[in-house]
Amino acid sequence: MKRIRVFAIASAVALGGVISGCANTPNKLSNEKVSVTTYASAQSEFFPKRRSVGMGETKVRNTGEIETATYPLMGVRSCNTPRTACSVGVVKLVSTTELKGFDAGGATLAISLTYDLGRKQTMSDGFTTVTEEIPADVTSILQGHHVFAKQVYLPFGEMRKVSFEHGVDFVVCVNHADEHNMPTDARCEVDGIQSGTVSHDSLPVL
């Protein structure tokens, strides 16, 4: 069974920032606001239809604005079919999204994701540091590193995903925003993904 040691200075934290981009779309709607939702999570190790660790964020963006987020460290595992032998690891996922422009039907985002998997990961915002490490006596450790970078046009209200190894997924969705800086409807809400009522398999890939 996996044992995890967590070392933290102060309390656990989800690190994030705000990002923006430059819009040069000719038919950009200057009086409309755009809400951008991002969500990253790992598949539950014990409940196949649910997510375990995850963090989501919804913000109204202006063109020229950039958002960077470091998600909570995620423990993952890979087992043989009878689950008599498993390898484990810790994932650190960082996203950067930039709003490039929008029109009546959707918005263009530049998306960059970095996925690191290994025995030990650390996240810090300069004030708080959190470290998660697999104990040294666990010898079967998962390792990996992947980078995703793409500029995409997203229709309003339609979720898209980027999937990485061992059940780690990033979801993004754009929507209209009202005068109170709130999404105009619930199409980008991620509650269903977190609870398992909406399957990640049903989401189109970027």
C-alpha positions as a printed Julia matrix, in Angstrom:
206×3 Matrix{Float64}:
   0.0    0.0     0.0
   1.29   3.45   -0.86
   2.35   5.67    2.02
   2.68   9.38    1.45
   4.67  11.84    3.5
   3.57  15.43    3.15
   5.8   18.25    4.34
   4.23  21.7     4.42
   5.3   25.14    5.53
   2.08  26.81    6.68
  -0.98  25.18    5.08
  -1.71  23.37    1.83
  -2.34  25.76   -0.99
  -3.57  25.85   -4.58
  -1.34  28.25   -6.4
  -2.71  30.44   -9.14
  -2.27  33.68  -10.98
  -4.07  35.6   -13.63
  -3.09  35.67  -17.29
  -4.19  37.5   -20.34
  -3.66  37.78  -24.07
  -3.83  40.1   -27.03
  -6.91  40.24  -29.2
  -6.62  41.11  -32.82
  -9.8   39.44  -34.05
 -11.45  41.87  -36.47
 -15.01  41.05  -35.34
 -14.2   41.13  -31.61
 -17.22  42.28  -29.56
 -15.81  45.17  -27.53
 -18.78  45.44  -25.16
 -19.01  41.75  -24.23
 -17.22  39.99  -21.38
 -15.8   36.47  -21.54
 -15.8   34.0   -18.66
 -13.04  31.36  -18.72
 -13.29  28.19  -16.61
 -10.34  25.85  -16.07
 -10.31  22.64  -14.04
  -7.64  19.98  -13.46
  -7.99  16.74  -11.53
  -6.81  13.17  -11.17
  -8.85  10.0   -11.4
  -9.7    8.56   -7.98
  -7.43   5.63   -7.13
 -10.31   3.71   -5.55
 -13.53   4.95   -7.24
 -13.37   4.62  -11.04
 -16.21   7.08  -11.73
 -15.01   9.87   -9.43
 -12.18  12.38   -9.39
  -9.88  12.74   -6.38
  -7.69  15.83   -6.07
  -8.79  18.73   -8.23
  -9.04  22.51   -8.52
 -11.21  24.71  -10.68
 -11.36  28.43  -11.37
 -13.78  30.69  -13.24
 -12.78  34.26  -14.06
 -13.89  36.99  -16.4
 -11.04  37.77  -18.78
 -10.09  40.71  -20.89
  -8.03  40.35  -24.01
  -4.39  40.79  -23.12
  -4.89  39.02  -19.76
  -2.98  35.85  -18.76
  -3.72  33.24  -16.1
  -1.2   30.81  -14.6
  -2.2   28.12  -12.11
  -0.37  25.34  -10.27
  -2.85  22.66   -9.27
  -2.83  20.65   -6.02
  -0.26  17.84   -6.13
  -1.93  14.63   -7.31
  -1.07  11.09   -6.29
  -1.54   8.54   -9.09
  -0.99   4.81   -9.51
  -0.87   2.16  -12.2
  -1.67  -1.47  -11.34
  -1.72  -4.8   -13.1
  -5.13  -6.36  -13.88
  -5.53  -8.3   -10.61
  -4.18  -5.24   -8.72
  -1.56  -7.34   -7.02
   1.26  -4.97   -8.02
   1.11  -1.19   -8.43
   3.46   1.65   -9.29
   2.84   5.07   -7.76
   3.89   8.67   -8.29
   3.06  12.32   -7.67
   1.94  14.69  -10.45
   2.52  18.44  -10.6
   0.44  20.16  -13.3
   0.87  23.83  -14.29
  -1.37  25.65  -16.78
  -1.05  28.97  -18.58
  -4.01  30.31  -20.57
  -4.14  33.51  -22.57
  -7.27  35.07  -24.05
  -6.35  36.08  -27.59
  -9.75  37.34  -28.78
 -13.43  36.45  -29.17
 -16.43  36.85  -31.44
 -20.15  36.11  -31.26
 -19.64  32.34  -31.22
 -16.64  31.73  -29.0
 -13.15  32.71  -27.89
  -9.57  31.96  -28.91
  -7.2   30.81  -26.15
  -3.5   30.02  -26.14
  -3.06  27.11  -23.73
   0.2   25.76  -22.3
   0.34  22.81  -19.87
   3.31  21.2   -18.1
   2.91  17.73  -16.56
   5.62  16.37  -14.24
   5.4   12.91  -12.63
   7.88  11.43  -10.17
   8.63  10.39   -6.6
   8.56  13.93   -5.18
   6.93  17.21   -6.16
   6.95  20.66   -4.54
   4.75  23.69   -5.13
   5.28  27.17   -3.72
   3.9   30.7    -4.08
   6.8   32.39   -2.3
   5.0   32.31    1.04
   3.76  28.73    1.39
   5.49  25.53    0.27
   3.9   22.1    -0.01
   5.86  18.91   -0.73
   4.48  15.46   -1.39
   6.88  12.51   -1.56
   6.62   8.74   -1.94
   8.61   7.03    0.86
  12.05   5.69   -0.05
  11.08   2.08    0.68
   8.56   2.16   -2.21
  10.63   1.1    -5.21
   8.09   1.05   -8.07
   7.81   4.72   -9.02
   6.03   6.26  -12.03
   7.92   8.94  -13.93
   7.06  11.2   -16.85
   7.19  14.7   -18.31
   4.89  16.15  -20.98
   4.27  19.62  -22.41
   1.11  20.63  -24.28
   0.9   23.94  -26.17
  -1.87  24.94  -28.56
  -3.92  27.93  -29.68
  -7.57  26.93  -30.04
 -10.95  28.44  -30.83
 -13.55  27.33  -28.27
 -17.3   27.68  -28.89
 -19.12  29.25  -25.95
 -20.46  26.71  -23.45
 -18.6   23.67  -24.82
 -16.05  21.93  -22.58
 -12.79  20.61  -24.01
 -10.14  18.46  -22.31
  -6.45  17.56  -22.44
  -5.68  14.11  -21.03
  -2.35  13.0   -19.6
  -1.06   9.66  -18.33
  -2.55   7.92  -15.29
  -5.91   9.7   -15.26
  -4.86  13.35  -15.02
  -7.06  15.71  -17.06
  -7.28  19.44  -17.75
 -10.67  20.9   -18.76
 -11.34  24.35  -20.22
 -14.59  26.12  -21.14
 -15.52  29.67  -22.19
 -18.85  31.43  -21.78
 -20.54  34.8   -21.93
 -20.44  36.86  -18.73
 -23.04  39.27  -17.38
 -22.7   42.73  -15.83
 -21.92  41.11  -12.47
 -18.92  39.24  -13.93
 -20.74  35.91  -13.65
 -21.28  33.29  -16.39
 -24.65  33.77  -18.03
 -25.53  30.06  -17.66
 -24.26  26.79  -16.13
 -22.79  25.14  -19.22
 -19.19  25.49  -17.97
 -19.81  24.3   -14.4
 -17.52  21.39  -13.41
 -19.53  19.97  -10.48
 -20.69  17.04  -12.59
 -17.12  16.14  -13.55
 -15.97  16.25   -9.96
 -18.85  14.07   -8.71
 -18.64  11.6   -11.58
 -22.08  12.31  -13.06
 -20.33  13.71  -16.15
 -17.71  11.37  -17.59
 -14.37  12.71  -18.79
 -14.67  10.23  -21.66
 -17.64  12.2   -23.01
 -15.65  15.45  -23.36
 -14.08  16.3   -26.76
 -10.31  16.68  -26.77
  -8.49  19.88  -27.69
